[in-house]
Structure formats: structure tokens, C-alpha cells
Amino acid sequence: LVIPDFAALRTEIFAIYEGLRGVDEGQVADYIPQLGRVDPEKFGIALCTTDGQRFALGDAESVFCVQSICKPINYCLALEQHGAEQVHRHVGREPSGRGFNELTLNNEGLPHNPMINSGAIMCCSLLRPSCEMADRFDHVAETWRRLAGGGAVGFNNAVYLSERRTADRNFALGYFMREHRAFPDGTDLTETLEFYFQCCSIEVDARSLSVVAASLANGGVNPLTRERIFSADTVRKCLSLMSSCGMYDYSGEFAFAIGLPAKSGVSGGLMIVVPGVLGICVWSPRLDALGNSVRGVAFCKELVNRFNFHVYDTL
Ligand code: GLN
């Protein structure tokens, strides 16, 4: 067993959960009404080890949209389809040091990395571009289902419609990249953006997202179904970029203090990977000024205080 004393882990996680329930700092994202209406008190935690032990607390079965947490999955899919060399002709792999939706490209006129909006839009353009939109979305949704191993994976059409209507910045990023000829030849920009909004509108619950995280922690093999979804090499590259770029403008501090690959989204979801050990999802909608879940970040701090999960803890 990767966690020999699972009962002790549960007790500690429960203590962290109890300690954070009263935290009410931060604001729910309100750029679309569907996010603004979410109950800010929602708080779910779920965990799945790489040998399939599971545990969930609080609102772990309430669904929320993945938003930016679609970015690492789409990056993995792009790598699987094209290989790293081809993918990185269109997107960089350095932290941008700028906001997640800032109108900026790197010195080569490419998005800085796949974990910010411009890079995520670019990854969408790379996913089966010659197929019908419906098939492209099915491909992504089916991958989420396989990663979640039978857990909840859905689609929120209201979120999608709102995202599409409130998308000036993402359209601006798209046109900016097109001006710089960053996209593959033949890219349909409108379809690419709509595909990105659809991916952001995929719905999960904390339980299913913890299994997705555990599949990454397990090198691309779902620990419940034993199915290989991504190669170990793809996952390694994805986790590296999650470590350096996964937490918006807090990524550097997060890598320093927490030392784990993670990805957050504006819905308040947070996916944390302890490589080789377990995957965790924390969902709590109130966000800090940088756009990360307040309780999610606080949970991570508590986690590495209590367990030696920081990548350099064993030195
Ligand atoms: N749909 C959001 C956007 O593109 C997702 C971004 C996020 O979660 N930070 O603006």
C-alpha cells in the first residue's frame, strides 16, 4: 500500500477540513452569472491513492465546471497526438509572469505555456483539427471519463453559452495569436475558441476529479480501472508545467512552499498531484486576488505541514 496507515491520513485530512470550514475570505468569480450564483460555502475534498484507496469529505458530490483545469488535460491530449516537438512549435513552456489572460506572447510570438488561456486555446487548435466539432469534443469528454474511471463527468451548457458571450478577452487572444501566425495552418479561430469554452464547461465533482489527479499521479494509468490513458512521458511533461505554471501568478510561491504540481480553475476547483502517491481535489469557490481557491491553497499548506509530500521533503 502506498499509504500504509490510511485511517491516520483520513483523520488528518478531516482535521484540516474542519479547520478550514470557517474560512470565508475571498470572492466567488462573477464574470458569468453561472459562477456568481454558486454557493460560496461549498467545500468538498476528495482523495484517491495510486493503488485506489479513496476518501471524500463535504460537498464532494456537488458538480462544478473544470474551467482552467481543462488546460493540463488538453495539453496531454495534444502531446499524445503530435509529440512534444510539434506541440511546442506552437506553445512555449515558460511561466509568463503575467495574468492568465493577459494579452501577451513570448519572444517567438507564441503563448508562454499551455496553462494560461492563450496556450490553452492553442492546444485546442491542435486537437483533431480535421474532425467534426462534435467528435473533437467527444474525444476530450471521453478522455475525462476514462481519467475519472466512471466518476461524474458532464457538461454545463449554461456555462458554455455564458463563456461564449463573455469572451472578448479570449477572442482578443485568439486574434493576437493569429496575427502572429502562431496557429497551425488552416485553423478555424471561431471553432477553436468555441471548443476551448466547451472544454472549460466540462463538469466534474471532487470525487471524480481526485481520480483524474490520481491517474496523473500514477503516470497516466487510472488506478481504479488500470487503463493506461496517457504515456508516462506525456504525464511527466504535463506535471512539470503544472509545477511551474499551474497556479496562475502564485505558481512560483506555490512551487516554493508546497512543491507539488497542481492546477486551479476560476470555479474554485483545485487538482493536486502527489506523484506516485495520490491525487487530491479541493473545491471551494471563493478565490483570492490571484484567482486561486482560498481554502484550496490553505489546504495545501496544511497538507505539506502534516505530511512530507513536498517534492524535496525527503532530502
Ligand atoms: N473560462 C475561463 C476563461 O477562459 C477560464 C479561465 C480560468 O479558469 N482561469 O477566462
Coordinates of C-alpha atoms and ligand atoms in Angstrom, one line a residue:
L1 CA 0.0 0.0 0.0
V2 CA 1.3 3.5 -0.9
I3 CA -0.3 4.9 2.3
P4 CA 0.1 2.1 4.9
D5 CA -1.9 3.9 7.6
F6 CA -4.9 5.2 5.5
A7 CA -7.0 5.7 8.6
A8 CA -4.4 8.1 10.0
L9 CA -4.4 10.1 6.7
R10 CA -8.2 10.3 6.8
T11 CA -8.1 11.7 10.4
E12 CA -5.5 14.3 9.4
I13 CA -7.4 15.4 6.3
F14 CA -10.6 15.6 8.3
A15 CA -8.9 17.8 10.8
I16 CA -7.7 20.1 8.0
Y17 CA -11.2 20.2 6.6
E18 CA -12.8 21.1 9.9
G19 CA -10.1 23.8 10.5
L20 CA -10.8 25.4 7.1
R21 CA -14.6 25.3 7.1
G22 CA -14.9 28.7 8.8
V23 CA -12.5 30.4 6.4
D24 CA -14.7 32.9 4.4
E25 CA -12.1 35.2 2.8
G26 CA -12.1 35.7 -1.0
Q27 CA -14.8 36.2 -3.6
V28 CA -16.6 33.9 -5.9
A29 CA -15.9 34.5 -9.6
D30 CA -18.7 36.6 -11.1
Y31 CA -17.7 37.3 -14.6
I32 CA -20.5 35.0 -15.7
P33 CA -23.8 34.6 -13.7
Q34 CA -23.5 30.8 -13.6
L35 CA -20.3 31.1 -11.5
G36 CA -21.6 34.1 -9.5
R37 CA -24.6 32.1 -8.3
V38 CA -22.6 29.2 -6.8
D39 CA -23.0 28.8 -3.0
P40 CA -19.7 30.3 -1.7
E41 CA -19.8 28.0 1.3
K42 CA -19.5 24.8 -0.8
F43 CA -16.4 22.8 0.3
G44 CA -15.5 19.4 -1.0
I45 CA -12.4 17.4 -0.6
A46 CA -11.6 14.0 -2.2
L47 CA -8.6 11.9 -2.5
C48 CA -7.5 8.8 -4.4
T49 CA -4.2 6.9 -4.0
T50 CA -2.3 5.4 -6.8
D51 CA -3.4 2.0 -5.5
G52 CA -7.0 3.0 -5.4
Q53 CA -7.8 3.9 -1.8
R54 CA -10.4 6.7 -1.7
F55 CA -11.8 9.1 0.8
A56 CA -14.1 12.1 0.4
L57 CA -15.5 14.9 2.7
G58 CA -18.1 17.6 2.5
D59 CA -19.6 18.6 -0.9
A60 CA -17.6 16.0 -2.8
E61 CA -20.5 15.0 -4.9
S62 CA -21.7 18.5 -6.0
V63 CA -20.7 19.2 -9.6
F64 CA -18.7 22.2 -10.7
C65 CA -17.2 23.2 -14.1
V66 CA -13.5 22.5 -14.6
Q67 CA -12.6 25.8 -16.2
S68 CA -8.8 26.1 -16.3
I69 CA -8.4 22.6 -15.0
C70 CA -9.1 21.5 -18.6
K71 CA -5.8 23.0 -19.6
P72 CA -3.4 20.2 -18.4
I73 CA -5.7 17.5 -19.9
N74 CA -5.8 19.2 -23.3
Y75 CA -2.1 19.7 -23.2
C76 CA -1.7 15.9 -22.5
L77 CA -4.0 15.2 -25.4
A78 CA -2.0 17.5 -27.7
L79 CA 1.2 15.7 -26.7
E80 CA -0.3 12.3 -27.3
Q81 CA -1.5 13.3 -30.7
H82 CA 1.5 15.2 -32.0
G83 CA 4.5 14.7 -29.8
A84 CA 6.3 17.4 -27.8
E85 CA 8.3 18.8 -30.6
Q86 CA 5.3 19.6 -32.8
V87 CA 3.2 20.9 -29.9
H88 CA 6.0 23.2 -28.8
R89 CA 6.2 24.8 -32.2
H90 CA 3.0 26.5 -31.2
V91 CA 3.2 27.0 -27.4
G92 CA 6.1 27.7 -25.1
R93 CA 6.9 26.2 -21.7
E94 CA 8.0 29.1 -19.5
P95 CA 5.9 30.8 -16.9
S96 CA 4.6 34.1 -18.2
G97 CA 4.9 36.0 -15.0
R98 CA 1.7 37.7 -16.2
G99 CA -2.0 37.2 -15.6
F100 CA -3.6 34.1 -17.0
N101 CA -5.5 36.0 -19.7
E102 CA -3.0 38.8 -20.4
L103 CA -2.6 39.9 -24.0
T104 CA 1.0 38.9 -24.3
L105 CA 3.1 36.4 -26.2
N106 CA 6.7 35.2 -25.8
N107 CA 9.6 36.5 -27.9
E108 CA 8.8 34.0 -30.6
G109 CA 5.2 35.2 -30.9
L110 CA 3.8 32.1 -29.1
P111 CA 1.8 31.7 -26.0
H112 CA 4.1 31.3 -23.0
N113 CA 2.8 27.9 -21.8
P114 CA -0.3 25.6 -22.1
M115 CA -1.6 26.5 -18.6
I116 CA -2.7 30.1 -19.5
N117 CA -5.6 31.0 -21.7
S118 CA -3.6 31.7 -24.9
G119 CA -1.7 28.4 -24.6
A120 CA -4.9 26.5 -23.8
I121 CA -6.6 28.0 -26.9
M122 CA -3.6 26.9 -28.9
C123 CA -3.7 23.4 -27.5
C124 CA -7.4 23.3 -28.5
S125 CA -6.4 24.2 -32.1
L126 CA -4.1 21.1 -32.1
L127 CA -6.7 18.5 -31.0
R128 CA -8.0 16.6 -34.1
P129 CA -8.5 19.7 -36.1
S130 CA -9.7 17.9 -39.2
C131 CA -12.6 16.2 -37.3
E132 CA -16.1 17.5 -36.8
M133 CA -16.5 19.7 -33.7
A134 CA -18.8 17.1 -32.1
D135 CA -16.2 14.4 -32.5
R136 CA -13.4 16.7 -31.2
F137 CA -15.5 17.4 -28.0
D138 CA -16.4 13.7 -27.6
H139 CA -12.7 12.9 -27.8
V140 CA -12.0 15.3 -24.9
A141 CA -15.0 14.3 -22.8
E142 CA -14.3 10.6 -23.3
T143 CA -10.7 11.2 -22.1
W144 CA -12.1 12.9 -19.0
R145 CA -14.4 9.9 -18.4
R146 CA -11.6 7.4 -18.7
L147 CA -9.4 9.5 -16.4
A148 CA -12.2 9.7 -13.8
G149 CA -12.8 5.9 -14.1
G150 CA -16.6 6.0 -14.1
G151 CA -16.9 9.1 -11.8
A152 CA -19.1 12.1 -12.6
V153 CA -18.2 13.9 -15.8
G154 CA -20.8 16.1 -17.5
F155 CA -21.2 19.3 -19.4
N156 CA -22.8 22.6 -18.3
N157 CA -24.4 24.2 -21.4
A158 CA -25.4 27.4 -19.5
V159 CA -21.7 27.9 -18.5
Y160 CA -20.7 27.3 -22.1
L161 CA -23.2 29.8 -23.5
S162 CA -22.1 32.4 -21.0
E163 CA -18.4 31.8 -21.6
R164 CA -19.0 32.3 -25.3
R165 CA -20.9 35.5 -24.7
T166 CA -18.4 37.0 -22.3
A167 CA -15.3 36.1 -24.3
D168 CA -13.9 39.4 -25.6
R169 CA -10.5 38.7 -24.0
N170 CA -10.3 35.2 -25.3
F171 CA -11.3 36.4 -28.8
A172 CA -8.6 39.1 -28.5
L173 CA -6.0 36.5 -27.5
G174 CA -7.1 34.4 -30.5
Y175 CA -6.8 37.2 -33.0
F176 CA -3.5 38.3 -31.4
M177 CA -2.1 34.8 -31.9
R178 CA -3.5 34.6 -35.5
E179 CA -1.9 38.0 -36.3
H180 CA 1.5 36.4 -35.2
R181 CA 0.8 33.3 -37.3
A182 CA 1.1 31.2 -34.2
F183 CA -1.7 28.7 -35.1
P184 CA -1.2 25.7 -37.3
D185 CA -2.2 26.3 -40.9
G186 CA -5.9 26.0 -41.6
T187 CA -7.0 26.7 -38.0
D188 CA -10.6 27.9 -37.7
L189 CA -10.3 30.5 -35.0
T190 CA -14.0 30.7 -34.0
E191 CA -14.3 26.9 -33.8
T192 CA -11.1 26.7 -31.8
L193 CA -12.4 29.3 -29.3
E194 CA -15.8 27.6 -29.0
F195 CA -14.0 24.3 -28.4
Y196 CA -12.0 25.9 -25.6
F197 CA -15.2 27.3 -24.0
Q198 CA -16.7 23.8 -24.2
C199 CA -13.7 22.2 -22.5
C200 CA -13.9 24.8 -19.7
S201 CA -17.6 23.9 -19.3
I202 CA -17.0 20.2 -18.6
E203 CA -18.4 19.4 -15.2
V204 CA -17.0 17.1 -12.5
D205 CA -17.3 16.6 -8.8
A206 CA -14.5 16.5 -6.3
R207 CA -14.6 12.7 -6.2
S208 CA -14.2 12.3 -9.9
L209 CA -11.5 15.0 -10.2
S210 CA -9.5 13.3 -7.4
V211 CA -9.4 10.2 -9.6
V212 CA -8.3 12.3 -12.6
A213 CA -5.5 13.7 -10.4
A214 CA -4.7 10.1 -9.2
S215 CA -4.4 9.0 -12.9
L216 CA -1.8 11.7 -13.4
A217 CA -0.1 10.8 -10.1
N218 CA 0.1 7.2 -11.4
G219 CA 1.9 8.1 -14.6
G220 CA -1.2 8.0 -16.8
V221 CA -2.8 4.8 -15.6
N222 CA -6.1 5.1 -13.9
P223 CA -5.7 3.4 -10.5
L224 CA -9.3 2.2 -10.4
T225 CA -9.7 0.7 -13.9
R226 CA -5.9 0.1 -14.6
E227 CA -6.4 1.6 -18.0
R228 CA -3.5 3.5 -19.5
I229 CA -4.8 6.8 -20.8
F230 CA -1.6 8.9 -21.3
S231 CA 2.0 7.7 -21.6
A232 CA 4.3 8.3 -18.6
D233 CA 6.3 10.7 -20.8
T234 CA 3.2 12.8 -21.5
V235 CA 2.3 13.0 -17.8
R236 CA 5.9 13.9 -16.8
K237 CA 5.8 16.9 -19.2
C238 CA 2.4 17.9 -18.0
L239 CA 3.3 17.7 -14.3
S240 CA 6.4 19.7 -15.0
L241 CA 4.4 22.5 -16.4
M242 CA 1.7 22.3 -13.7
S243 CA 4.6 22.7 -11.2
S244 CA 5.9 25.9 -12.8
C245 CA 2.7 27.4 -14.3
G246 CA -0.4 25.7 -12.7
M247 CA -1.4 28.2 -10.1
Y248 CA -1.6 31.5 -12.1
D249 CA 0.7 34.2 -10.7
Y250 CA 1.1 32.2 -7.5
S251 CA 2.9 29.4 -9.3
G252 CA 6.4 30.3 -8.1
E253 CA 5.4 30.8 -4.5
F254 CA 3.3 27.6 -4.7
A255 CA 6.3 25.6 -6.1
F256 CA 8.4 27.0 -3.3
A257 CA 6.1 26.5 -0.3
I258 CA 4.0 23.5 -1.4
G259 CA 6.3 21.8 -4.0
L260 CA 3.6 19.8 -5.8
P261 CA 2.1 20.0 -9.3
A262 CA -1.4 21.5 -9.2
K263 CA -3.9 23.2 -11.4
S264 CA -6.6 25.6 -10.3
G265 CA -9.7 27.0 -12.0
V266 CA -11.9 30.0 -11.6
S267 CA -14.8 27.8 -10.4
G268 CA -12.7 27.2 -7.2
G269 CA -11.6 23.7 -8.1
L270 CA -8.0 22.7 -7.4
M271 CA -6.4 19.5 -8.6
I272 CA -3.2 18.4 -6.7
V273 CA -0.9 15.6 -7.7
V274 CA 1.5 13.9 -5.3
P275 CA 3.5 11.9 -7.9
G276 CA 3.5 8.2 -7.3
V277 CA 1.3 8.6 -4.2
L278 CA -2.1 10.2 -4.7
G279 CA -4.4 12.7 -6.4
I280 CA -6.4 15.2 -4.4
C281 CA -9.3 17.6 -5.4
V282 CA -10.3 20.5 -3.2
W283 CA -13.3 22.5 -4.3
S284 CA -14.2 25.8 -2.6
P285 CA -15.5 28.6 -4.8
R286 CA -14.1 31.7 -3.0
L287 CA -11.0 32.9 -4.8
D288 CA -8.1 35.0 -3.7
A289 CA -6.8 38.1 -5.6
L290 CA -4.7 35.8 -7.9
G291 CA -7.7 33.6 -8.8
N292 CA -6.9 30.5 -6.7
S293 CA -9.4 29.0 -4.2
V294 CA -8.6 30.4 -0.8
R295 CA -9.4 27.2 1.1
G296 CA -7.7 25.2 -1.6
V297 CA -4.4 27.0 -1.1
A298 CA -4.8 26.9 2.6
F299 CA -5.5 23.1 2.4
C300 CA -2.2 22.6 0.5
K301 CA -0.2 24.5 3.1
E302 CA -1.7 22.4 5.9
L303 CA -1.1 19.2 3.9
V304 CA 2.6 19.8 3.5
N305 CA 2.9 20.8 7.1
R306 CA 1.4 17.5 8.2
F307 CA 2.9 15.2 5.6
N308 CA 6.3 15.1 3.8
F309 CA 4.7 15.5 0.3
H310 CA 6.8 18.4 -0.8
V311 CA 9.0 17.1 -3.7
Y312 CA 12.1 18.0 -1.7
D313 CA 10.9 16.8 1.7
T314 CA 12.9 13.6 1.5
L315 CA 16.3 15.3 1.1
Ligands
GLN1 N1 -13.2 30.2 -18.9 C1 -12.3 31.0 -18.2 C2 -11.6 31.9 -19.2 O1 -11.2 31.5 -20.2 C3 -11.3 30.0 -17.6 C4 -10.1 30.6 -17.0 C5 -9.8 30.2 -15.7 O2 -10.3 29.2 -15.1 N2 -8.9 30.9 -15.1 O3 -11.4 33.1 -18.9

